[in-house]
Coordinates of C-alpha atoms and ligand atoms in Angstrom, one line a residue:
X1 CA -3.3 18.3 5.5
X2 CA -1.6 15.6 3.5
X3 CA -3.4 13.6 0.8
X4 CA -1.9 10.1 0.3
X5 CA -2.9 8.1 -2.8
X6 CA -2.0 4.4 -3.3
X7 CA -3.1 3.3 -6.8
X8 CA -2.9 -0.5 -7.1
X9 CA -4.0 -2.9 -9.7
X10 CA -7.4 -3.5 -8.0
X11 CA -8.2 -0.3 -6.0
X12 CA -7.0 3.2 -5.4
X13 CA -6.8 3.8 -1.7
X14 CA -6.9 7.4 -0.5
X15 CA -6.0 8.7 3.0
X16 CA -6.2 12.2 4.4
X17 CA -3.7 13.0 7.2
X18 CA -4.3 15.9 9.5
X19 CA -0.5 16.7 9.1
X20 CA 2.5 15.1 7.4
X21 CA 4.3 14.7 10.7
X22 CA 1.6 12.7 12.6
X23 CA -0.1 9.4 12.0
X24 CA -3.7 10.7 12.5
X25 CA -5.9 9.9 9.5
X26 CA -9.0 12.1 9.1
X27 CA -10.5 9.8 6.5
X28 CA -9.8 7.0 4.1
X29 CA -11.6 6.1 0.9
X30 CA -11.3 3.4 -1.9
X31 CA -12.2 3.5 -5.5
X32 CA -11.9 0.9 -8.2
X33 CA -8.6 1.0 -10.1
X34 CA -9.3 1.7 -13.8
X35 CA -6.3 2.6 -16.0
X36 CA -8.6 4.4 -18.4
X37 CA -9.6 7.0 -15.8
X38 CA -8.6 10.5 -16.8
X39 CA -6.9 13.0 -14.5
X40 CA -10.1 15.0 -14.4
X41 CA -12.2 12.0 -13.4
X42 CA -9.7 11.2 -10.7
X43 CA -9.7 14.8 -9.4
X44 CA -13.5 14.9 -9.4
X45 CA -13.6 11.8 -7.2
X46 CA -10.8 12.9 -4.9
X47 CA -12.4 16.3 -4.4
X48 CA -15.7 14.6 -3.8
X49 CA -14.2 12.6 -1.0
X50 CA -12.7 15.7 0.5
X51 CA -15.8 17.9 0.3
X52 CA -17.9 15.0 1.6
X53 CA -15.8 15.1 4.7
X54 CA -16.2 18.8 5.0
X55 CA -12.6 19.5 3.8
X56 CA -11.9 22.3 1.4
X57 CA -9.5 20.9 -1.3
X58 CA -7.4 24.1 -1.0
X59 CA -6.6 23.0 2.6
X60 CA -4.4 20.2 1.2
X61 CA -0.8 21.2 1.6
X62 CA 0.8 18.0 0.5
X63 CA 0.1 15.1 -1.9
X64 CA 2.0 11.8 -1.8
X65 CA 1.3 9.4 -4.6
X66 CA 2.3 5.9 -5.7
X67 CA 1.0 3.7 -8.4
X68 CA 1.8 0.2 -9.6
X69 CA -0.2 1.0 -12.7
X70 CA 1.7 3.2 -15.1
X71 CA -1.5 4.7 -16.8
X72 CA -2.9 5.8 -13.4
X73 CA 0.5 7.2 -12.4
X74 CA 0.4 9.3 -15.5
X75 CA -3.1 10.6 -14.7
X76 CA -2.2 11.3 -11.1
X77 CA 0.9 13.2 -12.1
X78 CA -1.4 15.5 -14.1
X79 CA -3.9 15.9 -11.2
X80 CA -1.4 17.4 -8.8
X81 CA -0.3 20.7 -10.4
X82 CA -3.8 21.3 -11.9
X83 CA -6.0 20.5 -8.9
X84 CA -3.6 21.0 -5.9
X85 CA -1.3 23.8 -7.2
X86 CA -0.3 25.1 -3.8
X87 CA 0.5 21.7 -2.3
X88 CA 3.9 20.0 -2.2
X89 CA 3.8 17.0 -4.5
X90 CA 5.8 13.8 -4.0
X91 CA 5.6 10.9 -6.3
X92 CA 7.1 7.6 -5.1
X93 CA 9.1 6.4 -8.1
X94 CA 12.6 5.2 -8.8
X95 CA 15.2 7.9 -8.0
X96 CA 13.3 9.4 -5.0
X97 CA 15.3 9.3 -1.8
X98 CA 12.7 7.5 0.3
X99 CA 15.0 6.7 3.2
X100 CA 14.4 3.0 2.4
X101 CA 17.6 1.4 1.0
X102 CA 16.6 -1.2 -1.6
X103 CA 19.1 -4.1 -1.1
X104 CA 18.0 -6.0 -4.2
X105 CA 19.5 -6.8 -7.6
X106 CA 17.5 -4.1 -9.4
X107 CA 16.0 -1.4 -7.2
X108 CA 14.2 0.2 -10.1
X109 CA 12.0 -2.9 -10.6
X110 CA 10.7 -3.1 -7.0
X111 CA 7.0 -2.1 -6.9
X112 CA 6.6 1.2 -5.2
X113 CA 3.8 -0.2 -3.0
X114 CA 6.4 -2.6 -1.5
X115 CA 8.7 0.4 -0.9
X116 CA 5.9 2.3 0.9
X117 CA 5.1 -0.7 3.0
X118 CA 8.7 -1.0 4.0
X119 CA 8.8 2.7 5.0
X120 CA 5.4 2.3 6.9
X121 CA 6.6 -0.8 8.7
X122 CA 9.8 0.8 9.8
X123 CA 8.2 4.1 10.9
X124 CA 5.2 2.5 12.6
X125 CA 6.8 -0.5 14.2
X126 CA 10.4 -1.5 13.4
X127 CA 12.2 1.7 14.5
X128 CA 10.6 1.9 18.0
X129 CA 10.8 -1.9 18.5
X130 CA 14.3 -2.2 17.2
X131 CA 13.4 -5.3 15.3
X132 CA 13.1 -6.3 11.6
X133 CA 9.7 -6.5 10.1
X134 CA 8.0 -8.9 7.7
X135 CA 5.1 -7.2 5.8
X136 CA 2.3 -9.4 4.5
X137 CA 0.2 -7.4 2.0
X138 CA -3.0 -9.0 0.7
X139 CA -3.7 -7.2 -2.6
X140 CA -4.1 -8.3 -6.2
X141 CA -1.0 -10.3 -5.3
X142 CA 0.0 -11.5 -1.9
X143 CA 3.4 -10.1 -0.9
X144 CA 5.6 -11.2 2.0
X145 CA 8.4 -8.6 2.2
X146 CA 11.3 -8.2 4.6
X147 CA 12.6 -5.0 6.2
X148 CA 15.7 -5.0 8.3
X149 CA 15.9 -3.5 11.8
X150 CA 17.7 -0.5 10.1
X151 CA 14.7 0.0 7.8
X152 CA 16.3 -1.5 4.7
X153 CA 14.2 -3.4 2.1
X154 CA 15.8 -6.9 1.9
X155 CA 13.4 -8.4 -0.7
X156 CA 10.5 -10.8 -0.4
X157 CA 8.1 -13.1 -2.0
X158 CA 5.2 -12.4 -4.5
X159 CA 2.4 -15.0 -4.6
X160 CA -1.1 -15.1 -6.1
X161 CA -3.6 -12.8 -4.6
X162 CA -6.7 -14.2 -2.8
X163 CA -9.0 -12.6 -5.3
X164 CA -6.8 -13.6 -8.3
X165 CA -6.9 -17.2 -7.1
X166 CA -10.7 -17.1 -6.7
X167 CA -11.2 -15.5 -10.1
X168 CA -8.9 -18.1 -11.8
X169 CA -11.0 -20.9 -10.3
X170 CA -14.3 -19.4 -11.2
X171 CA -13.1 -18.8 -14.8
X172 CA -11.6 -22.2 -15.3
X173 CA -14.3 -24.4 -13.9
X174 CA -18.0 -24.9 -14.6
X175 CA -19.2 -25.5 -11.0
X176 CA -17.2 -23.0 -9.0
X177 CA -17.9 -19.3 -8.6
X178 CA -16.7 -16.5 -6.4
X179 CA -17.6 -17.0 -2.7
X180 CA -17.7 -14.6 0.2
X181 CA -14.5 -14.7 2.1
X182 CA -15.8 -15.7 5.5
X183 CA -14.5 -18.8 7.4
X184 CA -16.6 -21.9 6.8
X185 CA -18.1 -23.9 9.7
X186 CA -15.3 -26.4 9.5
X187 CA -12.1 -26.9 7.4
X188 CA -14.1 -29.9 6.1
X189 CA -16.6 -28.1 4.0
X190 CA -20.0 -29.7 3.6
X191 CA -20.9 -27.9 0.4
X192 CA -19.2 -26.3 -2.6
X193 CA -19.2 -22.8 -1.1
X194 CA -17.7 -24.0 2.2
X195 CA -15.1 -26.2 0.5
X196 CA -13.9 -23.2 -1.5
X197 CA -13.9 -20.9 1.6
X198 CA -11.9 -23.5 3.4
X199 CA -9.4 -24.0 0.6
X200 CA -8.9 -20.2 0.0
X201 CA -8.9 -19.0 3.6
X202 CA -6.9 -21.8 5.3
X203 CA -4.9 -22.5 2.2
X204 CA -3.7 -18.9 1.9
X205 CA -3.2 -18.6 5.6
X206 CA -1.0 -21.7 5.4
X207 CA 0.9 -20.4 2.5
X208 CA 1.6 -17.1 4.3
X209 CA 2.7 -18.8 7.5
X210 CA 5.0 -21.0 5.5
X211 CA 6.6 -18.0 3.7
X212 CA 6.8 -16.0 7.0
X213 CA 8.4 -18.8 8.9
X214 CA 11.1 -19.2 6.2
X215 CA 11.6 -15.5 6.2
X216 CA 12.0 -15.6 10.0
X217 CA 15.1 -17.8 9.4
X218 CA 16.6 -14.8 7.6
X219 CA 15.4 -12.1 10.1
X220 CA 14.9 -13.9 13.5
X221 CA 12.7 -12.0 15.9
X222 CA 10.9 -9.9 13.2
X223 CA 7.5 -8.4 13.8
X224 CA 5.0 -9.7 11.2
X225 CA 2.7 -7.0 10.0
X226 CA -0.4 -7.8 7.9
X227 CA -2.2 -5.2 5.7
X228 CA -4.7 -5.1 2.8
X229 CA -7.2 -7.8 2.1
X230 CA -10.5 -5.9 1.9
X231 CA -12.9 -5.9 -1.0
X232 CA -14.8 -2.8 0.0
X233 CA -14.7 0.0 2.5
X234 CA -11.7 1.9 3.7
X235 CA -8.6 0.7 5.4
X236 CA -10.2 1.5 8.7
X237 CA -8.8 -1.3 10.9
X238 CA -10.6 -4.3 9.4
X239 CA -8.7 -7.6 9.5
X240 CA -8.9 -9.7 6.5
X241 CA -10.4 -13.2 7.0
X242 CA -7.1 -14.7 5.8
X243 CA -4.9 -12.5 7.9
X244 CA -7.0 -13.5 10.9
X245 CA -6.1 -17.2 10.3
X246 CA -2.4 -16.6 10.0
X247 CA -0.7 -17.8 13.2
X248 CA 2.6 -15.9 12.4
X249 CA 1.0 -12.4 12.1
X250 CA 1.8 -10.3 15.2
X251 CA 0.4 -6.9 14.0
X252 CA -2.5 -5.7 11.8
X253 CA -2.1 -2.2 10.3
X254 CA -4.7 -1.5 7.6
X255 CA -3.1 1.9 7.0
X256 CA 0.4 0.6 6.5
X257 CA 0.9 1.7 2.9
X258 CA -0.7 5.1 3.5
X259 CA 1.6 5.6 6.6
X260 CA 4.5 4.7 4.3
X261 CA 3.4 7.3 1.8
X262 CA 3.3 9.9 4.5
X263 CA 6.8 9.0 5.8
X264 CA 8.2 9.2 2.2
X265 CA 6.6 12.7 1.8
X266 CA 8.0 13.9 5.1
X267 CA 11.5 12.7 4.1
X268 CA 11.4 14.0 0.6
X269 CA 10.2 17.5 1.6
X270 CA 13.0 17.7 4.2
X271 CA 15.4 16.6 1.4
X272 CA 14.1 19.4 -0.9
X273 CA 14.3 22.0 1.8
X274 CA 17.9 21.0 2.4
X275 CA 18.7 21.2 -1.3
X276 CA 17.1 24.7 -1.5
X277 CA 19.2 25.9 1.4
X278 CA 22.4 24.6 -0.2
X279 CA 21.5 26.4 -3.5
X280 CA 20.8 29.6 -1.5
X281 CA 24.0 29.3 0.5
X282 CA 26.1 28.7 -2.6
X283 CA 24.6 31.7 -4.5
X284 CA 25.1 34.1 -1.5
X285 CA 28.5 33.1 -0.2
Ligands
ADP1 N1 -10.7 -11.2 3.2 C1 -9.7 -11.1 2.4 N2 -8.5 -11.6 2.8 C2 -7.4 -11.5 2.1 N3 -7.4 -10.9 0.9 C3 -8.5 -10.4 0.4 C4 -9.7 -10.4 1.2 N4 -10.7 -9.8 0.5 C5 -10.1 -9.4 -0.6 N5 -8.8 -9.7 -0.7 C6 -7.8 -9.4 -1.7 O1 -7.6 -8.0 -1.7 C7 -7.5 -7.6 -3.1 C8 -7.9 -6.2 -3.2 O2 -6.9 -5.5 -2.5 P1 -6.4 -4.1 -2.9 O3 -5.7 -3.5 -1.8 O4 -7.6 -3.4 -3.5 O5 -5.4 -4.5 -4.1 P2 -4.3 -3.6 -4.8 O6 -3.5 -2.9 -3.8 O7 -3.5 -4.6 -5.6 O8 -5.1 -2.7 -5.7 C9 -8.5 -8.6 -3.8 O9 -8.3 -8.7 -5.2 C10 -8.2 -9.8 -3.1 O10 -7.1 -10.5 -3.7
PAZ2 C1 3.8 -7.1 -7.2 C2 2.8 -5.9 -7.4 C3 2.1 -6.1 -8.7 C4 1.9 -5.8 -6.3 O1 0.9 -4.9 -6.5 P1 -0.6 -5.1 -6.1 O2 -0.8 -6.6 -5.8 O3 -0.8 -4.3 -4.8 O4 -1.5 -4.6 -7.2 C5 3.6 -4.6 -7.5 O5 4.4 -4.4 -6.3 C6 4.5 -4.5 -8.7 O6 4.1 -4.1 -9.8 N1 5.8 -4.8 -8.5 C7 6.8 -4.9 -9.5 C8 7.7 -6.1 -9.4 C9 8.5 -6.2 -8.1 O7 8.1 -5.6 -7.1 O8 9.5 -6.8 -8.1
K3 K1 1.0 -8.3 -15.7

């Protein structure tokens, strides 16, 4: 079994795959992202998820991790040898041969969640379809990233996140507060809550459609895959209220980042096996 961990700025999403070479997810969980969390606290929660699902943590044979929060990455790095000593560990960080060429000015600055999304989009959709992909990820920020038909990361756009925009409005105004992200009765809201729902949901959907249609000029015929955008629960196939209003989105894959982590693990463990064979062959000519 492969444990995939995506530690973002708002949540840590965890997925348990039956095997590294298949897309079957046995379970997904989310926890609040807190940079102060220690490795022991993280391990306690992770093992709680596993045992709650009837899985013995020693059955985990692989762990694949990314974090866009350095403190959490440090803690997760410590979790792996101590709590999953028998598993093969892969951390998605600069220098790892992910199989995703990063065709940008400075590959080291690209968020590893964006790299995992690119790997996930290529493995789940682009490779079989033979098309480029545009990934729309609704997280703390909203990202619109472009993957070529060959699986290369071409770059993208980073805009405000839905929650970040709501928080900013609630913080900077007296009358506005956070609202539930459900579509209002009409785009013409009849009260404060509906007016905010309209502005956020249709406004963000419009922004995403505008970014995607410009990106489609660069990669015509691309599939447009939406992911993220849930406040609670696991990435179990829900479609965010905003993604549902985007007319350019062709596919919804709640598990895109986790599938990308799985693909990177598969690739990296093959790379390691090959390196070991080379070392063996050269020491026994
Ligand atoms: N219905 C929704 N549609 C789009 N985005 C949403 C919705 N609900 C929540 N979000 C966004 O998703 C963010 C949480 O996503 P998450 O995957 O936890 O972020 P991260 O990967 O950055 O940790 C929230 O802060 C908010 O911006
Ligand atoms: C843009 C991000 C903060 C998005 O992370 P998230 O919204 O999922 O928390 C993350 O991808 C990141 O830290 N990127 C580094 C800058 C870059 O990708 O160019
Ligand atoms: K920052």
